[in-house]
Coordinates of N, CA and C in Angstrom, one line a residue:
M835 N -20.7 -4.1 -5.5 CA -21.5 -3.8 -4.3 C -20.7 -2.9 -3.4
R836 N -21.4 -2.3 -2.5 CA -20.8 -1.5 -1.5 C -19.8 -2.4 -0.6
P837 N -18.6 -2.1 -0.4 CA -17.7 -2.9 0.3 C -18.0 -3.0 1.8
T838 N -17.7 -4.1 2.4 CA -17.9 -4.3 3.8 C -16.7 -4.1 4.6
C839 N -15.5 -3.9 4.0 CA -14.3 -3.6 4.7 C -13.3 -3.0 3.6
L840 N -12.3 -2.3 4.1 CA -11.3 -1.7 3.2 C -9.9 -2.2 3.6
L841 N -9.1 -2.5 2.5 CA -7.7 -2.7 2.7 C -6.9 -1.6 2.0
L842 N -6.2 -0.9 2.8 CA -5.5 0.4 2.4 C -4.0 0.1 2.2
D843 N -3.5 0.5 1.0 CA -2.1 0.5 0.8 C -1.5 1.7 1.7
L844 N -0.2 1.6 2.0 CA 0.4 2.7 2.8 C 1.2 3.7 2.0
D845 N 2.3 3.2 1.4 CA 3.2 4.1 0.6 C 2.5 4.5 -0.7
G846 N 2.3 5.8 -0.9 CA 1.7 6.3 -2.1 C 0.2 6.4 -2.0
T847 N -0.4 5.9 -0.9 CA -1.8 6.0 -0.7 C -2.2 6.8 0.6
L848 N -1.6 6.4 1.7 CA -1.8 7.2 2.9 C -0.6 8.2 3.2
I849 N 0.6 7.7 2.9 CA 1.8 8.6 3.2 C 2.6 8.7 2.0
D850 N 3.3 9.9 1.9 CA 4.2 10.1 0.8 C 5.6 9.8 1.4
S851 N 6.1 8.6 1.0 CA 7.3 8.1 1.6 C 8.4 8.1 0.6
A852 N 8.2 8.6 -0.6 CA 9.2 8.5 -1.7 C 10.5 9.1 -1.4
P853 N 10.7 10.3 -0.7 CA 12.0 10.8 -0.5 C 12.9 9.8 0.3
G854 N 12.3 9.2 1.4 CA 13.1 8.3 2.2 C 13.3 7.0 1.6
V855 N 12.3 6.5 0.8 CA 12.5 5.2 0.2 C 13.5 5.3 -0.9
T856 N 13.5 6.3 -1.7 CA 14.4 6.4 -2.8 C 15.8 6.6 -2.3
A857 N 16.0 7.5 -1.3 CA 17.3 7.7 -0.8 C 17.9 6.4 -0.1
S858 N 17.1 5.7 0.6 CA 17.5 4.5 1.2 C 17.8 3.4 0.2
A859 N 17.0 3.3 -0.9 CA 17.3 2.4 -2.0 C 18.6 2.7 -2.7
A860 N 18.9 4.0 -2.9 CA 20.1 4.4 -3.5 C 21.3 4.0 -2.7
A861 N 21.2 4.3 -1.4 CA 22.3 3.9 -0.4 C 22.5 2.4 -0.4
A862 N 21.5 1.6 -0.4 CA 21.6 0.2 -0.4 C 22.3 -0.3 -1.7
L863 N 21.9 0.2 -2.8 CA 22.6 -0.2 -4.1 C 24.1 0.2 -4.1
R864 N 24.4 1.3 -3.6 CA 25.8 1.7 -3.5 C 26.6 0.8 -2.6
S865 N 25.9 0.3 -1.5 CA 26.6 -0.5 -0.5 C 27.0 -1.9 -1.1
V866 N 26.3 -2.3 -2.1 CA 26.6 -3.6 -2.8 C 27.3 -3.4 -4.1
G867 N 27.7 -2.2 -4.4 CA 28.5 -1.9 -5.6 C 27.6 -1.9 -6.9
A868 N 26.3 -1.7 -6.7 CA 25.5 -1.7 -7.9 C 25.2 -0.2 -8.4
S869 N 24.9 -0.1 -9.6 CA 24.6 1.3 -10.2 C 23.3 1.8 -9.6
V870 N 23.2 3.1 -9.4 CA 22.0 3.7 -8.9 C 21.2 4.3 -10.1
P871 N 20.0 3.9 -10.3 CA 19.2 4.5 -11.4 C 18.9 6.0 -11.2
D872 N 18.5 6.6 -12.2 CA 18.2 8.1 -12.1 C 16.9 8.3 -11.3
G873 N 16.6 9.5 -11.0 CA 15.5 9.9 -10.1 C 14.1 9.2 -10.5
P874 N 13.7 9.4 -11.8 CA 12.4 8.8 -12.2 C 12.3 7.3 -12.0
A875 N 13.4 6.7 -12.3 CA 13.5 5.2 -12.2 C 13.4 4.8 -10.7
L876 N 14.1 5.5 -9.9 CA 14.1 5.2 -8.5 C 12.7 5.4 -7.9
R877 N 12.0 6.4 -8.4 CA 10.6 6.6 -7.9 C 9.7 5.4 -8.1
G878 N 10.0 4.7 -9.2 CA 9.3 3.5 -9.4 C 9.5 2.4 -8.4
F879 N 10.6 2.5 -7.6 CA 10.8 1.5 -6.5 C 9.8 1.6 -5.4
V880 N 9.1 2.7 -5.3 CA 8.2 2.9 -4.2 C 6.9 2.1 -4.4
G881 N 6.6 1.2 -3.5 CA 5.4 0.4 -3.6 C 5.6 -1.1 -3.6
P882 N 6.2 -1.6 -4.7 CA 6.4 -3.1 -4.7 C 7.5 -3.5 -3.7
P883 N 7.5 -4.8 -3.4 CA 8.5 -5.3 -2.4 C 9.9 -5.0 -2.9
M884 N 10.8 -4.4 -2.1 CA 12.1 -4.0 -2.5 C 13.0 -5.1 -3.0
Y885 N 12.8 -6.3 -2.4 CA 13.6 -7.4 -2.8 C 13.3 -7.7 -4.3
D886 N 12.0 -7.7 -4.6 CA 11.6 -8.0 -6.0 C 12.2 -7.0 -7.0
T887 N 12.2 -5.7 -6.5 CA 12.7 -4.6 -7.3 C 14.2 -4.8 -7.6
F888 N 15.0 -5.1 -6.5 CA 16.4 -5.4 -6.6 C 16.7 -6.5 -7.5
R889 N 15.9 -7.6 -7.4 CA 16.1 -8.8 -8.3 C 15.7 -8.6 -9.7
H890 N 14.5 -8.1 -9.9 CA 13.9 -8.1 -11.3 C 14.0 -6.8 -12.0
V891 N 14.1 -5.7 -11.3 CA 14.2 -4.4 -12.0 C 15.7 -4.0 -12.1
V892 N 16.4 -4.1 -11.0 CA 17.9 -3.8 -11.1 C 18.7 -4.9 -11.7
G893 N 18.2 -6.2 -11.4 CA 18.9 -7.3 -12.0 C 20.0 -7.9 -11.1
L894 N 19.9 -7.7 -9.8 CA 20.9 -8.3 -8.9 C 20.7 -9.8 -8.7
D895 N 21.7 -10.5 -8.5 CA 21.6 -11.9 -8.2 C 21.0 -12.1 -6.8
E896 N 20.6 -13.3 -6.4 CA 19.9 -13.5 -5.2 C 20.7 -13.0 -4.0
P897 N 21.9 -13.5 -3.8 CA 22.7 -13.1 -2.6 C 22.9 -11.6 -2.5
T898 N 23.2 -10.9 -3.7 CA 23.4 -9.5 -3.7 C 22.1 -8.8 -3.4
A899 N 21.0 -9.3 -3.9 CA 19.7 -8.6 -3.6 C 19.3 -8.7 -2.2
R900 N 19.6 -9.9 -1.5 CA 19.4 -10.1 -0.1 C 20.2 -9.1 0.7
A901 N 21.5 -8.9 0.3 CA 22.4 -8.0 1.0 C 21.9 -6.5 0.8
A902 N 21.4 -6.2 -0.4 CA 20.9 -4.9 -0.6 C 19.6 -4.6 0.2
L903 N 18.8 -5.7 0.3 CA 17.6 -5.5 1.1 C 17.9 -5.2 2.5
A904 N 18.8 -6.0 3.1 CA 19.2 -5.8 4.5 C 19.7 -4.3 4.7
A905 N 20.5 -3.9 3.7 CA 21.1 -2.5 3.8 C 20.0 -1.5 3.7
Y906 N 19.0 -1.8 2.8 CA 17.9 -0.8 2.6 C 17.1 -0.7 3.9
R907 N 16.8 -1.8 4.5 CA 15.9 -1.8 5.7 C 16.6 -1.1 6.9
T908 N 17.9 -1.3 7.0 CA 18.7 -0.6 8.0 C 18.7 0.9 7.8
E909 N 19.0 1.3 6.5 CA 19.1 2.7 6.2 C 17.7 3.4 6.3
Y910 N 16.6 2.7 5.9 CA 15.3 3.3 6.0 C 14.9 3.5 7.5
A911 N 15.2 2.5 8.3 CA 14.9 2.6 9.8 C 15.7 3.8 10.4
R912 N 16.9 4.0 10.0 CA 17.7 5.0 10.6 C 17.4 6.4 10.1
H913 N 17.1 6.6 8.8 CA 17.0 7.9 8.2 C 15.7 8.1 7.3
G914 N 15.4 7.1 6.5 CA 14.4 7.2 5.5 C 13.0 7.5 6.1
A915 N 12.6 6.8 7.1 CA 11.3 6.8 7.7 C 10.9 8.3 8.1
S916 N 11.9 9.0 8.6 CA 11.6 10.3 9.1 C 11.3 11.3 8.0
A917 N 11.6 11.0 6.7 CA 11.3 11.9 5.6 C 9.9 11.8 5.1
A918 N 9.1 10.8 5.6 CA 7.7 10.6 5.1 C 6.7 11.7 5.7
T919 N 5.7 11.9 4.9 CA 4.6 12.8 5.3 C 3.3 12.2 5.0
V920 N 2.2 12.6 5.7 CA 0.9 12.2 5.3 C 0.3 13.1 4.2
Y921 N -0.3 12.4 3.2 CA -0.9 13.2 2.2 C -2.1 14.1 2.7
D922 N -2.2 15.2 2.1 CA -3.4 16.1 2.5 C -4.7 15.4 2.3
G923 N -5.5 15.5 3.3 CA -6.9 14.9 3.2 C -7.0 13.5 3.7
I924 N -5.9 12.8 4.0 CA -5.9 11.5 4.5 C -6.5 11.3 5.9
P925 N -6.1 12.2 6.9 CA -6.8 12.1 8.2 C -8.3 12.2 8.1
E926 N -8.7 13.2 7.3 CA -10.1 13.4 7.1 C -10.8 12.2 6.4
L927 N -10.1 11.7 5.5 CA -10.7 10.5 4.8 C -10.9 9.3 5.8
L928 N -9.9 9.0 6.6 CA -10.0 7.9 7.5 C -11.0 8.2 8.6
D929 N -11.1 9.5 9.0 CA -12.2 9.9 10.0 C -13.6 9.6 9.4
A930 N -13.7 10.0 8.2 CA -15.1 9.9 7.6 C -15.4 8.4 7.4
L931 N -14.5 7.6 7.0 CA -14.7 6.2 6.8 C -15.0 5.5 8.1
A932 N -14.2 5.8 9.1 CA -14.4 5.2 10.4 C -15.7 5.6 11.0
A933 N -16.2 6.9 10.8 CA -17.5 7.3 11.3 C -18.6 6.6 10.6
S934 N -18.4 6.2 9.3 CA -19.4 5.4 8.6 C -19.5 4.0 9.0
G935 N -18.6 3.6 9.9 CA -18.6 2.2 10.4 C -17.9 1.2 9.5
L936 N -17.1 1.7 8.5 CA -16.4 0.8 7.6 C -15.1 0.3 8.2
P937 N -14.9 -1.0 8.5 CA -13.7 -1.5 9.0 C -12.5 -1.3 8.1
M938 N -11.4 -1.0 8.6 CA -10.2 -0.7 7.7 C -9.0 -1.3 8.2
G939 N -8.1 -1.8 7.3 CA -6.8 -2.3 7.7 C -5.8 -1.9 6.7
V940 N -4.6 -1.7 7.1 CA -3.5 -1.4 6.1 C -2.9 -2.7 5.6
A941 N -2.7 -2.8 4.3 CA -2.0 -3.9 3.6 C -0.9 -3.4 2.8
T942 N 0.3 -3.5 3.3 CA 1.5 -2.8 2.6 C 2.7 -3.7 2.4
S943 N 3.5 -3.4 1.4 CA 4.7 -4.1 1.1 C 5.8 -3.7 2.0
K944 N 5.6 -2.7 2.9 CA 6.6 -2.2 3.8 C 6.7 -3.3 4.9
V945 N 7.9 -3.5 5.4 CA 8.1 -4.5 6.5 C 7.2 -4.2 7.7
Q946 N 6.8 -5.2 8.4 CA 5.8 -5.1 9.4 C 6.1 -4.1 10.5
D947 N 7.3 -4.1 11.0 CA 7.6 -3.2 12.1 C 7.6 -1.7 11.7
Q948 N 8.1 -1.5 10.4 CA 8.1 -0.1 9.9 C 6.7 0.3 9.6
A949 N 5.8 -0.6 9.1 CA 4.4 -0.2 8.8 C 3.7 0.2 10.1
E950 N 3.9 -0.5 11.2 CA 3.3 -0.2 12.5 C 3.9 1.1 13.0
L951 N 5.2 1.3 12.8 CA 5.8 2.6 13.3 C 5.2 3.8 12.6
M952 N 5.1 3.7 11.2 CA 4.6 4.8 10.5 C 3.2 5.1 10.8
T953 N 2.3 4.1 10.9 CA 0.9 4.4 11.2 C 0.8 5.0 12.6
R954 N 1.6 4.6 13.6 CA 1.6 5.2 14.9 C 2.1 6.6 14.9
R955 N 3.2 6.8 14.1 CA 3.8 8.2 14.1 C 2.9 9.2 13.6
F956 N 2.1 8.9 12.6 CA 1.1 9.9 12.1 C -0.3 9.8 12.6
G957 N -0.4 9.0 13.7 CA -1.7 8.9 14.3 C -2.8 8.3 13.5
L958 N -2.4 7.4 12.6 CA -3.4 6.7 11.7 C -3.9 5.5 12.3
D959 N -3.2 4.9 13.3 CA -3.5 3.6 13.8 C -4.8 3.5 14.5
A960 N -5.2 4.6 15.1 CA -6.5 4.6 15.9 C -7.7 4.4 15.0
R961 N -7.6 4.6 13.7 CA -8.7 4.4 12.8 C -8.7 3.0 12.2
L962 N -7.7 2.2 12.5 CA -7.5 1.0 11.8 C -7.6 -0.2 12.7
L963 N -8.2 -1.3 12.2 CA -8.3 -2.5 13.0 C -7.0 -3.3 13.0
T964 N -6.2 -3.2 11.9 CA -5.0 -3.9 11.8 C -4.0 -3.2 10.8
V965 N -2.8 -3.5 11.0 CA -1.7 -3.0 10.1 C -0.9 -4.3 9.7
C966 N -0.9 -4.6 8.4 CA -0.3 -5.8 8.0 C 0.8 -5.5 7.0
G967 N 2.0 -5.9 7.2 CA 3.1 -5.7 6.3 C 3.9 -7.0 6.0
V968 N 4.9 -6.9 5.3 CA 5.8 -8.0 4.9 C 6.5 -8.5 6.2
S969 N 6.6 -9.8 6.3 CA 7.3 -10.4 7.4 C 8.1 -11.7 7.0
D970 N 9.4 -11.6 6.9 CA 10.2 -12.8 6.6 C 9.9 -13.9 7.5
E971 N 9.9 -13.6 8.8 CA 9.7 -14.6 9.8 C 8.4 -15.4 9.7
A972 N 7.3 -14.7 9.2 CA 6.0 -15.3 9.0 C 5.9 -15.9 7.6
G973 N 6.9 -15.8 6.8 CA 6.8 -16.3 5.4 C 5.9 -15.4 4.6
R974 N 5.7 -14.2 4.9 CA 4.8 -13.3 4.2 C 5.6 -12.3 3.4
T975 N 5.9 -12.6 2.2 CA 6.9 -11.8 1.4 C 6.3 -11.1 0.2
T976 N 5.1 -11.4 -0.2 CA 4.4 -10.8 -1.4 C 3.2 -10.0 -1.0
K977 N 2.8 -9.1 -1.8 CA 1.7 -8.3 -1.5 C 0.4 -9.1 -1.5
R978 N 0.3 -10.1 -2.3 CA -0.8 -11.0 -2.3 C -0.9 -11.7 -0.9
Q979 N 0.2 -12.2 -0.3 CA 0.2 -12.8 1.0 C -0.2 -11.8 2.1
V980 N 0.3 -10.6 1.9 CA -0.1 -9.5 2.9 C -1.6 -9.2 2.8
I981 N -2.2 -9.1 1.6 CA -3.6 -8.9 1.5 C -4.4 -10.0 2.1
R982 N -4.0 -11.3 1.9 CA -4.7 -12.4 2.4 C -4.6 -12.4 4.0
E983 N -3.5 -12.1 4.5 CA -3.3 -12.0 6.0 C -4.2 -10.8 6.5
C984 N -4.2 -9.7 5.8 CA -5.0 -8.6 6.3 C -6.5 -8.9 6.4
V985 N -7.0 -9.6 5.4 CA -8.4 -10.0 5.4 C -8.6 -11.0 6.6
T986 N -7.7 -11.9 6.8 CA -7.8 -12.8 7.9 C -7.9 -12.1 9.3
R987 N -7.0 -11.1 9.4 CA -7.0 -10.3 10.7 C -8.3 -9.5 10.9
L988 N -8.7 -8.9 9.8 CA -10.0 -8.2 9.9 C -11.1 -9.1 10.3
R989 N -11.2 -10.2 9.7 CA -12.3 -11.2 10.1 C -12.1 -11.6 11.5
D990 N -10.9 -11.9 12.0 CA -10.7 -12.3 13.4 C -11.0 -11.2 14.4
R991 N -11.0 -9.9 13.9 CA -11.4 -8.8 14.8 C -12.9 -8.4 14.6
G992 N -13.6 -9.3 14.0 CA -15.1 -9.1 13.9 C -15.6 -8.3 12.7
A993 N -14.7 -8.0 11.7 CA -15.2 -7.3 10.6 C -15.9 -8.2 9.6
D994 N -16.8 -7.7 8.8 CA -17.5 -8.4 7.8 C -16.6 -8.4 6.6
V995 N -16.0 -9.5 6.2 CA -15.1 -9.5 5.1 C -15.6 -10.2 3.8
R996 N -17.0 -10.2 3.7 CA -17.6 -10.8 2.5 C -17.3 -10.0 1.2
R997 N -17.1 -8.7 1.3 CA -16.9 -7.8 0.2 C -15.7 -6.9 0.5
P998 N -14.5 -7.3 0.5 CA -13.4 -6.4 0.8 C -13.1 -5.6 -0.5
L999 N -12.5 -4.4 -0.3 CA -12.1 -3.6 -1.4 C -10.7 -3.1 -1.1
M1000 N -9.8 -3.2 -2.0 CA -8.4 -2.7 -1.9 C -8.4 -1.3 -2.4
V1001 N -7.6 -0.4 -1.8 CA -7.3 0.9 -2.2 C -5.8 1.1 -2.3
G1002 N -5.3 1.4 -3.5 CA -3.9 1.5 -3.7 C -3.5 2.3 -4.9
D1003 N -2.2 2.6 -5.0 CA -1.7 3.5 -6.1 C -0.9 2.8 -7.2
R1004 N -0.6 1.6 -7.0 CA 0.3 0.9 -8.0 C -0.5 -0.3 -8.6
A1005 N -0.1 -0.6 -9.9 CA -0.6 -1.8 -10.5 C -0.4 -3.0 -9.7
Y1006 N 0.7 -3.1 -9.0 CA 1.0 -4.2 -8.1 C -0.1 -4.4 -7.1
D1007 N -0.6 -3.4 -6.6 CA -1.8 -3.5 -5.6 C -3.0 -4.1 -6.3
I1008 N -3.3 -3.6 -7.5 CA -4.4 -4.1 -8.2 C -4.3 -5.5 -8.6
E1009 N -3.1 -5.9 -9.1 CA -2.9 -7.3 -9.6 C -2.9 -8.3 -8.4
S1010 N -2.3 -7.9 -7.3 CA -2.2 -8.7 -6.1 C -3.6 -8.9 -5.5
A1011 N -4.4 -7.9 -5.4 CA -5.7 -8.0 -4.9 C -6.6 -8.8 -5.8
A1012 N -6.5 -8.6 -7.1 CA -7.3 -9.4 -8.0 C -7.0 -10.9 -7.9
A1013 N -5.7 -11.3 -7.6 CA -5.4 -12.7 -7.4 C -6.1 -13.3 -6.2
E1014 N -6.6 -12.4 -5.3 CA -7.3 -12.9 -4.2 C -8.8 -12.7 -4.4
G1015 N -9.2 -12.3 -5.6 CA -10.6 -12.0 -5.9 C -11.2 -10.7 -5.3
I1016 N -10.3 -9.8 -5.1 CA -10.7 -8.5 -4.5 C -10.5 -7.4 -5.5
P1017 N -11.5 -6.5 -5.7 CA -11.4 -5.4 -6.6 C -10.6 -4.3 -5.9
T1018 N -10.1 -3.3 -6.8 CA -9.3 -2.2 -6.3 C -9.8 -0.9 -6.8
V1019 N -9.8 0.1 -6.0 CA -9.9 1.5 -6.4 C -8.5 2.1 -6.5
H1020 N -8.1 2.6 -7.7 CA -6.8 3.2 -7.9 C -6.8 4.6 -7.5
V1021 N -5.8 5.0 -6.6 CA -5.7 6.4 -6.2 C -4.5 7.0 -7.1
R1022 N -4.8 8.2 -7.6 CA -3.8 8.8 -8.5 C -3.0 9.9 -7.9
W1023 N -3.0 10.0 -6.6 CA -2.1 11.0 -5.9 C -0.8 10.3 -5.5
G1024 N -0.7 9.1 -5.8 CA 0.5 8.3 -5.4 C 1.5 8.3 -6.5
Y1025 N 2.1 7.1 -6.7 CA 3.3 7.0 -7.6 C 3.0 6.2 -8.9
G1026 N 1.8 5.7 -9.0 CA 1.5 4.8 -10.2 C 1.2 5.6 -11.5
G1027 N 0.5 6.7 -11.4 CA 0.1 7.4 -12.6 C -1.1 6.8 -13.3
E1028 N -1.6 7.4 -14.3 CA -2.9 7.0 -14.9 C -2.8 5.6 -15.5
A1029 N -1.6 5.3 -16.1 CA -1.5 4.0 -16.8 C -1.7 2.8 -15.9
E1030 N -1.5 3.0 -14.6 CA -1.6 1.9 -13.7 C -3.1 1.7 -13.2
S1031 N -4.0 2.5 -13.7 CA -5.4 2.3 -13.4 C -6.0 1.1 -14.1
A1032 N -5.3 0.6 -15.1 CA -5.9 -0.6 -15.8 C -6.1 -1.8 -14.8
G1033 N -7.2 -2.3 -14.9 CA -7.6 -3.4 -14.0 C -8.3 -3.0 -12.7
A1034 N -8.3 -1.7 -12.4 CA -9.0 -1.2 -11.2 C -10.5 -1.0 -11.6
V1035 N -11.3 -1.1 -10.6 CA -12.8 -0.9 -10.9 C -13.2 0.6 -10.9
A1036 N -12.3 1.4 -10.4 CA -12.5 2.9 -10.4 C -11.2 3.5 -10.1
Y1037 N -11.1 4.8 -10.3 CA -10.0 5.6 -9.9 C -10.5 6.9 -9.3
V1038 N -9.7 7.5 -8.4 CA -10.0 8.7 -7.7 C -8.7 9.6 -7.7
A1039 N -8.9 10.9 -7.8 CA -7.8 11.8 -7.9 C -7.4 12.5 -6.6
E1040 N -8.3 12.4 -5.6 CA -8.0 13.0 -4.3 C -8.9 12.3 -3.3
P1041 N -8.4 12.3 -2.0 CA -9.1 11.6 -1.0 C -10.6 11.9 -0.9
A1042 N -11.0 13.1 -1.1 CA -12.4 13.4 -0.9 C -13.3 12.7 -2.0
E1043 N -12.7 12.4 -3.1 CA -13.4 11.6 -4.1 C -13.7 10.2 -3.7
L1044 N -12.8 9.6 -2.9 CA -13.0 8.3 -2.4 C -14.1 8.3 -1.4
I1045 N -14.2 9.3 -0.6 CA -15.3 9.3 0.4 C -16.6 9.4 -0.4
H1046 N -16.7 10.2 -1.4 CA -17.9 10.4 -2.2 C -18.3 9.1 -2.9
L1047 N -17.3 8.4 -3.5 CA -17.5 7.2 -4.2 C -18.1 6.1 -3.3
L1048 N -17.5 5.9 -2.2 CA -18.0 4.9 -1.3 C -19.3 5.2 -0.7
A1049 N -19.6 6.5 -0.4 CA -20.8 6.9 0.1 C -22.0 6.7 -0.8
T1050 N -21.7 6.8 -2.1 CA -22.8 6.8 -3.1 C -23.0 5.4 -3.7
L1051 N -22.2 4.4 -3.4 CA -22.4 3.1 -3.9 C -23.6 2.5 -3.3
P1052 N -24.4 1.8 -4.2 CA -25.6 1.2 -3.7 C -25.3 -0.1 -3.0
R1053 N -26.2 -0.6 -2.2 CA -26.0 -1.9 -1.5 C -26.3 -3.1 -2.4
T1054 N -26.7 -2.8 -3.6 CA -26.9 -3.9 -4.6 C -25.8 -3.8 -5.6
A1055 N -25.7 -4.9 -6.5 CA -24.6 -5.0 -7.4 C -24.5 -3.8 -8.3
L1056 N -23.3 -3.3 -8.6 CA -23.0 -2.2 -9.5 C -21.7 -2.4 -10.2
A1057 N -21.7 -2.3 -11.5 CA -20.5 -2.4 -12.2 C -19.8 -1.1 -12.2
I1058 N -18.7 -0.9 -11.5 CA -18.0 0.3 -11.3 C -17.0 0.5 -12.4
T1059 N -17.0 1.6 -13.1 CA -16.1 1.9 -14.1 C -15.4 3.2 -13.8
P1060 N -14.3 3.6 -14.4 CA -13.6 4.8 -14.1 C -14.6 6.0 -14.2
E1061 N -15.5 6.0 -15.1 CA -16.4 7.1 -15.3 C -17.3 7.3 -14.1
T1062 N -17.7 6.2 -13.4 CA -18.6 6.4 -12.3 C -17.9 7.0 -11.1
A1063 N -16.6 7.0 -11.1 CA -15.8 7.7 -10.0 C -15.8 9.2 -10.1
H1064 N -16.3 9.7 -11.2 CA -16.3 11.1 -11.4 C -17.7 11.6 -11.7

């Protein structure tokens, strides 16, 4: 059915943060004496929580992964964040969706303060009801927990959350949303590639396609497949 609110991923969906994320991750790994993967492998670090990547992709033990995470966050705040750019068509996408009356919030694996900083820096925050990121202090460390909190915040701000829809570029977004009973539209301008569309209810190749897809969905039940997105 037509969604009543949207949950938007940040990295790889609204902003191209790969240069800063990969450079910061490489610096963090060097700081703990770990090997730095090659460029394509490092690009896969963009999206999922960095601690999980350090632990389960790089294979660091828990204390070393924690130290690398702290180093990553410091490096990203100092240098990495400034390397990000907004994808072409995103401001127009958000303007069109906001004009349609669709409530939106960001649900990202980026740490909370950096997520807020990035949406303010690029002027995206004015179209959003909330920006929700990872917070160690709040015990919100997984994308699923971020998605759950984002829905709660949207509801608390008066949004209709009966039919939320996730929009993201990685399989991690799709799987995390599905765990909360939320379908996902996969965007292919980010870092996931075609293979990560599995499990999504639809995919789109550019922001304008998402506007069209949402505008043409009926208000009654519809089984969305990748073919209906084109």
